[in-house]
C-alpha positions in Angstrom: 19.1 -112.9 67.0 19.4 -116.1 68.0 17.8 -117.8 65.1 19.7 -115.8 62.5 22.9 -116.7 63.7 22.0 -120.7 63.9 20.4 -120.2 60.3 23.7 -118.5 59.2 25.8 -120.6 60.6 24.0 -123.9 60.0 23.6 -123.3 55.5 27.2 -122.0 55.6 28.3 -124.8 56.9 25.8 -127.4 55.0 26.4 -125.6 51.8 30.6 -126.5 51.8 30.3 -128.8 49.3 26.7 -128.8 48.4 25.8 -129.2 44.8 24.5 -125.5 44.8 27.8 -124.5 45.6 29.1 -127.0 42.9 26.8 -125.0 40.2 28.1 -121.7 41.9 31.9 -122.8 41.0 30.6 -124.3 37.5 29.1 -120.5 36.8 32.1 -118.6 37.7 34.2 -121.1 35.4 31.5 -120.3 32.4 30.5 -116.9 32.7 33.5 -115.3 33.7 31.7 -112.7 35.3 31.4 -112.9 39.3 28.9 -109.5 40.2 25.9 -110.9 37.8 26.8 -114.3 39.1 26.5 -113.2 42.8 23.2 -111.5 42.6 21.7 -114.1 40.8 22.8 -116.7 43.3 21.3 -114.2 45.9 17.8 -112.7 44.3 17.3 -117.2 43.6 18.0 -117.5 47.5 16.3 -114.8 49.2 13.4 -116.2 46.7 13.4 -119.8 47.5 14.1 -119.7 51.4 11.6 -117.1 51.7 9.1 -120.0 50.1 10.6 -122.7 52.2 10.4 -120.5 55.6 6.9 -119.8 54.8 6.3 -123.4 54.4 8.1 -123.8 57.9 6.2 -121.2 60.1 2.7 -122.6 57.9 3.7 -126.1 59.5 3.9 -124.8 63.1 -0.2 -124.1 62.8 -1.0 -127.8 61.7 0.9 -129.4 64.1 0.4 -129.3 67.8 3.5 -129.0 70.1 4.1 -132.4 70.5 4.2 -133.9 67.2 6.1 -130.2 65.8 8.9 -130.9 68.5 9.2 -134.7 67.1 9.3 -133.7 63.5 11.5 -131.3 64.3 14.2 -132.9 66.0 14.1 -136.1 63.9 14.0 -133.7 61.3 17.2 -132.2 62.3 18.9 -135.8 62.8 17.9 -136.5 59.7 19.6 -133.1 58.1 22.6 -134.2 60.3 22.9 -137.7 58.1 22.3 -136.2 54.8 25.1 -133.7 55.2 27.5 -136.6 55.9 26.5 -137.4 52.2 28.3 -135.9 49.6 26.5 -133.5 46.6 26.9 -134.5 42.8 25.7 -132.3 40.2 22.9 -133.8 38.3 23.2 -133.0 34.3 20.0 -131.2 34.5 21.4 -128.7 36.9 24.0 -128.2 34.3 22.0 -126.8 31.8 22.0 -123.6 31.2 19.4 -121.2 30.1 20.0 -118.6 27.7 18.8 -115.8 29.6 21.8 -114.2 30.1 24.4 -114.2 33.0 22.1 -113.2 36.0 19.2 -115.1 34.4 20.8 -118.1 33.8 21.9 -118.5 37.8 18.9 -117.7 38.9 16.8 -119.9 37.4 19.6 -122.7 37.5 20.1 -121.6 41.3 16.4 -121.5 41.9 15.4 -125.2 40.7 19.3 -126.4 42.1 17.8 -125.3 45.5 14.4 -127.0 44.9 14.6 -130.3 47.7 17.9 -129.3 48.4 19.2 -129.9 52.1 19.9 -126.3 52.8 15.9 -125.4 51.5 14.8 -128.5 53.8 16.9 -127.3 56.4 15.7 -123.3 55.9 11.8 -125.4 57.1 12.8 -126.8 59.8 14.3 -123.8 61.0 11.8 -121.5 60.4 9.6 -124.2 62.6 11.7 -124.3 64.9 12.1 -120.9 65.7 9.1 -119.2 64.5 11.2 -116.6 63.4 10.8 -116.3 59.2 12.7 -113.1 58.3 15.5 -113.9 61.1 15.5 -117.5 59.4 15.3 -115.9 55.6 18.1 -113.4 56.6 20.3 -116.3 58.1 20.0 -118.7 55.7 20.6 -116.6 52.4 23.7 -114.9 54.2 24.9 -118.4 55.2 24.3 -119.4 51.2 26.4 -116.2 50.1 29.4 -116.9 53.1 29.8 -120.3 51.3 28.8 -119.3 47.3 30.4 -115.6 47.3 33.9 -116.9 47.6 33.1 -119.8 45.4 32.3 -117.9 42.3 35.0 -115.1 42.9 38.3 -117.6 43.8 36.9 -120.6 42.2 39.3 -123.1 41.8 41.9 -121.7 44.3 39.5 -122.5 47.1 38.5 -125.6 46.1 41.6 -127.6 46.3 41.8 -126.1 50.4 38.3 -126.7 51.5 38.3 -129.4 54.3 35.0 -130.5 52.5 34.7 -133.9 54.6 35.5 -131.4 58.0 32.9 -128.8 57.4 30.5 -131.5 56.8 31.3 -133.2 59.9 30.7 -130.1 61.8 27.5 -129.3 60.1 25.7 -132.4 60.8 27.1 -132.0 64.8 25.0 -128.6 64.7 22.1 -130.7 63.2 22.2 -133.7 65.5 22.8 -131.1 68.5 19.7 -128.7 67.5 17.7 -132.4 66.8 19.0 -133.7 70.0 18.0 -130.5 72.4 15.0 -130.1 70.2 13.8 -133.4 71.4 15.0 -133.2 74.6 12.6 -130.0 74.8 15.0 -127.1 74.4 12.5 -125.0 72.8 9.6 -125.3 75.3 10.1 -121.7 76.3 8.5 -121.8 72.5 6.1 -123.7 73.2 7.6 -127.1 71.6 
């Protein structure tokens, strides 16, 4: 449970702002049409943290405790910087496949995504806590609390986000999961 809720809370927070949640916005302004919209953004989550949690728990059997609890916590300082650094959307991520509604967000959500910090973030966690569908579950409902309301209030929302306060608070869940990490908070996990 407990890795499900940090997962949830963590993206939701990390994704204010994000450029994924830029393209979400830019979608809803196109397309007009939220419901396609929304499970797009969701079937290109659940697809790509899947991946990236896989990639996560794969990592905890190549490194041994030591060296994972390192990489994990500098990892996690590291998240906590890059969320301090605001999202642009690239011109490439603004194209737009003719594959219909649905089609078009998910393959412009899926390669979005690709490298993003809440995909390098869904790794670490999955490392961390060893735990891939509580981390899959977490961070694809943290990417829908942030997205959902993006794409159905749009521009309404926008104007009221405390972007630069979200983002604050995200990275101070990063640093603090990096910091207790490397202090050896998860050697009840063997870390």
């Amino acid at each position: 449970m407990n890795a499900f809720l940090v997962s949830t809370s963590i993206v939701a927070l990390a994704e204010i702002g994000d450029k994924t949640q830029l393209l979400a916005f830019l979608l809803a302004a196109k397309f007009r049409r939220p419901w396609p919209i929304v499970l797009g953004i969701f079937a290109a989550t659940v697809a790509n943290h899947a991946f990236a949690a896989a990639l996560g728990s794969w990592l905890t059997t190549l490194l041994g405790p030591q060296a994972l609890r390192w990489v994990l916590g500098l990892s996690f300082l590291a998240m906590a910087l890059w969320t301090l650094i605001p999202d642009k959307l690239d011109e490439d991520d603004t194209r737009l496949p003719r594959l219909g509604v649905f089609g078009a967000t998910l393959v412009a959500f899926f390669l979005a995504e690709m490298g993003d910090k809440t995909q390098v973030a869904t790794v670490a966690l999955a490392a961390q806590y060893q735990a891939l569908v509580a981390v899959v579950l977490g961070t694809t409902l943290g990417m829908m609390i942030a997205n959902v309301p993006a794409v159905l209030l749009g521009e309404r929302i926008a104007q009221r986000m405390p972007v630069k306060l979200v983002h604050g608070i995200a990275a101070a869940l990063f640093a603090a999961l990096g910091v207790a990490t490397l202090l050896g908070a998860g050697a009840a996990l063997g870390f």
